[in-house]
Amino acid sequence: VLQRKANSLKLSLFSFIVRQHEQTLNWLGALPFVDAKRIAFYGLSYSPFGLGDNLLCPPFDREVGGACLLPSQVKIDMDALAMLTSRVKTYSAVCVPALAQIFASAEEHGMQILLGIWINKNNTENAAELNRMMPFIAKYHHLISHIIVGNEPLFIIQVPVPALVEAIHEVR
């Protein structure tokens, strides 16, 4: 419900999460034993997927109805993130226009990217993910502080370790 209402205001659910983080920082800063000037998030995860009318890409996860946000919405989210952190972790390159905006905004704000590459048990999808990612790595290598290959599928035992190691070698 909150996501649908946010879409009508040209916001994403992430817009609300940013405000929650601001309140957390305010609360921490008010504690007598905390130096408010030294509070910061090392980085925040960001995924440009949402629900609603702003659909640009095919659904990322048809079971939950997720879809890519428009680059204009990603810019709004990234502008808000830039006020909280200098690093953003992504998860996938399935939303190419959205990922392009993440990088453009990161460059605009002097942010670093922890670039996530989604790997699953489907080798065809993995090859497509790597092919989508490589142009971003080539163009924006100066913004990428880390490349994270398939950490979530390993934890949920979706991908065997040897397959993940092979994907990591391919990215290198």
PDB file of N, CA and C in Angstrom, residues 79 121 146 159 166-167:
ATOM      1  N   ASP A  79      19.853  11.017  -5.078  1.00  0.00           N
ATOM      2  CA  ASP A  79      20.068  12.339  -4.479  1.00  0.00           C
ATOM      3  C   ASP A  79      19.844  12.277  -2.968  1.00  0.00           C
ATOM      4  N   LYS A 121      21.140 -20.267 -10.538  1.00  0.00           N
ATOM      5  CA  LYS A 121      21.435 -21.592 -11.089  1.00  0.00           C
ATOM      6  C   LYS A 121      21.232 -21.681 -12.602  1.00  0.00           C
ATOM      7  N   HIS A 146      34.169  -2.093  -5.041  1.00  0.00           N
ATOM      8  CA  HIS A 146      34.098  -3.543  -4.885  1.00  0.00           C
ATOM      9  C   HIS A 146      33.177  -4.116  -5.961  1.00  0.00           C
ATOM     10  N   VAL A 159      23.215 -21.629  -5.607  1.00  0.00           N
ATOM     11  CA  VAL A 159      24.320 -21.824  -6.540  1.00  0.00           C
ATOM     12  C   VAL A 159      25.421 -22.589  -5.814  1.00  0.00           C
ATOM     13  N   GLU A 166      33.603 -19.999 -10.503  1.00  0.00           N
ATOM     14  CA  GLU A 166      33.760 -19.810 -11.953  1.00  0.00           C
ATOM     15  C   GLU A 166      33.277 -18.420 -12.379  1.00  0.00           C
ATOM     16  N   ALA A 167      32.159 -17.965 -11.827  1.00  0.00           N
ATOM     17  CA  ALA A 167      31.645 -16.637 -12.163  1.00  0.00           C
ATOM     18  C   ALA A 167      32.602 -15.550 -11.699  1.00  0.00           C
TER      19      ALA A 167
END
